[in-house]
Short mmCIF file of C-alpha atoms in Angstrom, two decimals:
data_model
loop_
_atom_site.label_atom_id
_atom_site.label_comp_id
_atom_site.label_asym_id
_atom_site.label_seq_id
_atom_site.Cartn_x
_atom_site.Cartn_y
_atom_site.Cartn_z
CA UNK U 1475 129.68 61.50 138.74
CA UNK U 1476 129.92 65.26 138.18
CA UNK U 1477 133.72 65.41 138.15
CA UNK U 1478 133.90 62.59 135.59
CA UNK U 1479 131.52 64.49 133.28
CA UNK U 1480 133.49 67.73 133.72
CA UNK U 1481 136.70 65.89 132.78
CA UNK U 1482 134.98 64.42 129.72
CA UNK U 1483 133.62 67.80 128.55
CA UNK U 1484 136.71 69.86 129.46
CA UNK U 1485 139.76 67.56 129.10
CA UNK U 1486 142.16 70.48 129.70
CA UNK U 1487 140.53 70.77 133.15
CA UNK U 1488 139.53 74.40 132.49
CA UNK U 1489 136.21 73.81 134.26
CA UNK U 1490 133.46 76.45 134.46
CA UNK U 1491 132.86 78.08 137.82
CA UNK U 1492 130.43 76.04 139.91
CA UNK U 1493 129.20 75.57 143.44
CA UNK U 1494 127.94 72.27 144.82
CA UNK U 1495 125.97 72.39 148.06
CA UNK U 1496 124.81 69.21 149.81
CA UNK U 1497 121.27 69.39 151.15
CA UNK U 1498 119.29 66.86 153.20
CA UNK U 1499 116.39 66.88 150.73
CA UNK U 1500 115.49 68.31 147.32
CA UNK U 1501 112.32 70.23 146.44
CA UNK U 1502 110.25 67.21 145.35
CA UNK U 1503 110.27 63.57 146.42
CA UNK U 1504 112.09 61.41 143.88
CA UNK U 1505 114.35 64.20 142.62
CA UNK U 1506 118.00 63.15 142.22
CA UNK U 1507 119.48 66.47 141.06
CA UNK U 1508 118.32 70.07 141.26
CA UNK U 1509 120.02 72.65 139.03
CA UNK U 1510 119.84 76.43 139.25
CA UNK U 1511 121.81 78.42 136.68
CA UNK U 1512 122.56 82.03 135.82
CA UNK U 1513 124.19 82.97 132.51
CA UNK U 1514 125.43 86.37 131.37
CA UNK U 1515 126.25 87.18 127.76
CA UNK U 1516 128.18 90.20 126.56
CA UNK U 1517 126.63 92.44 123.91
CA UNK U 1518 129.77 91.92 121.84
CA UNK U 1519 132.35 89.13 121.76
CA UNK U 1520 135.47 89.64 123.90
CA UNK U 1521 138.59 90.98 122.18
CA UNK U 1522 141.29 88.42 121.48
#
């Protein structure tokens, strides 16, 4: 499921860095996916 969505969003296969860790159970009953994200933005755009 995840790989198919990555291929749809990034057809050139230049995927963002990610880590997938299987766990026996998520935080709450009934949860299908748990996502934790960290984003860093530069104060100025990168030089081209």
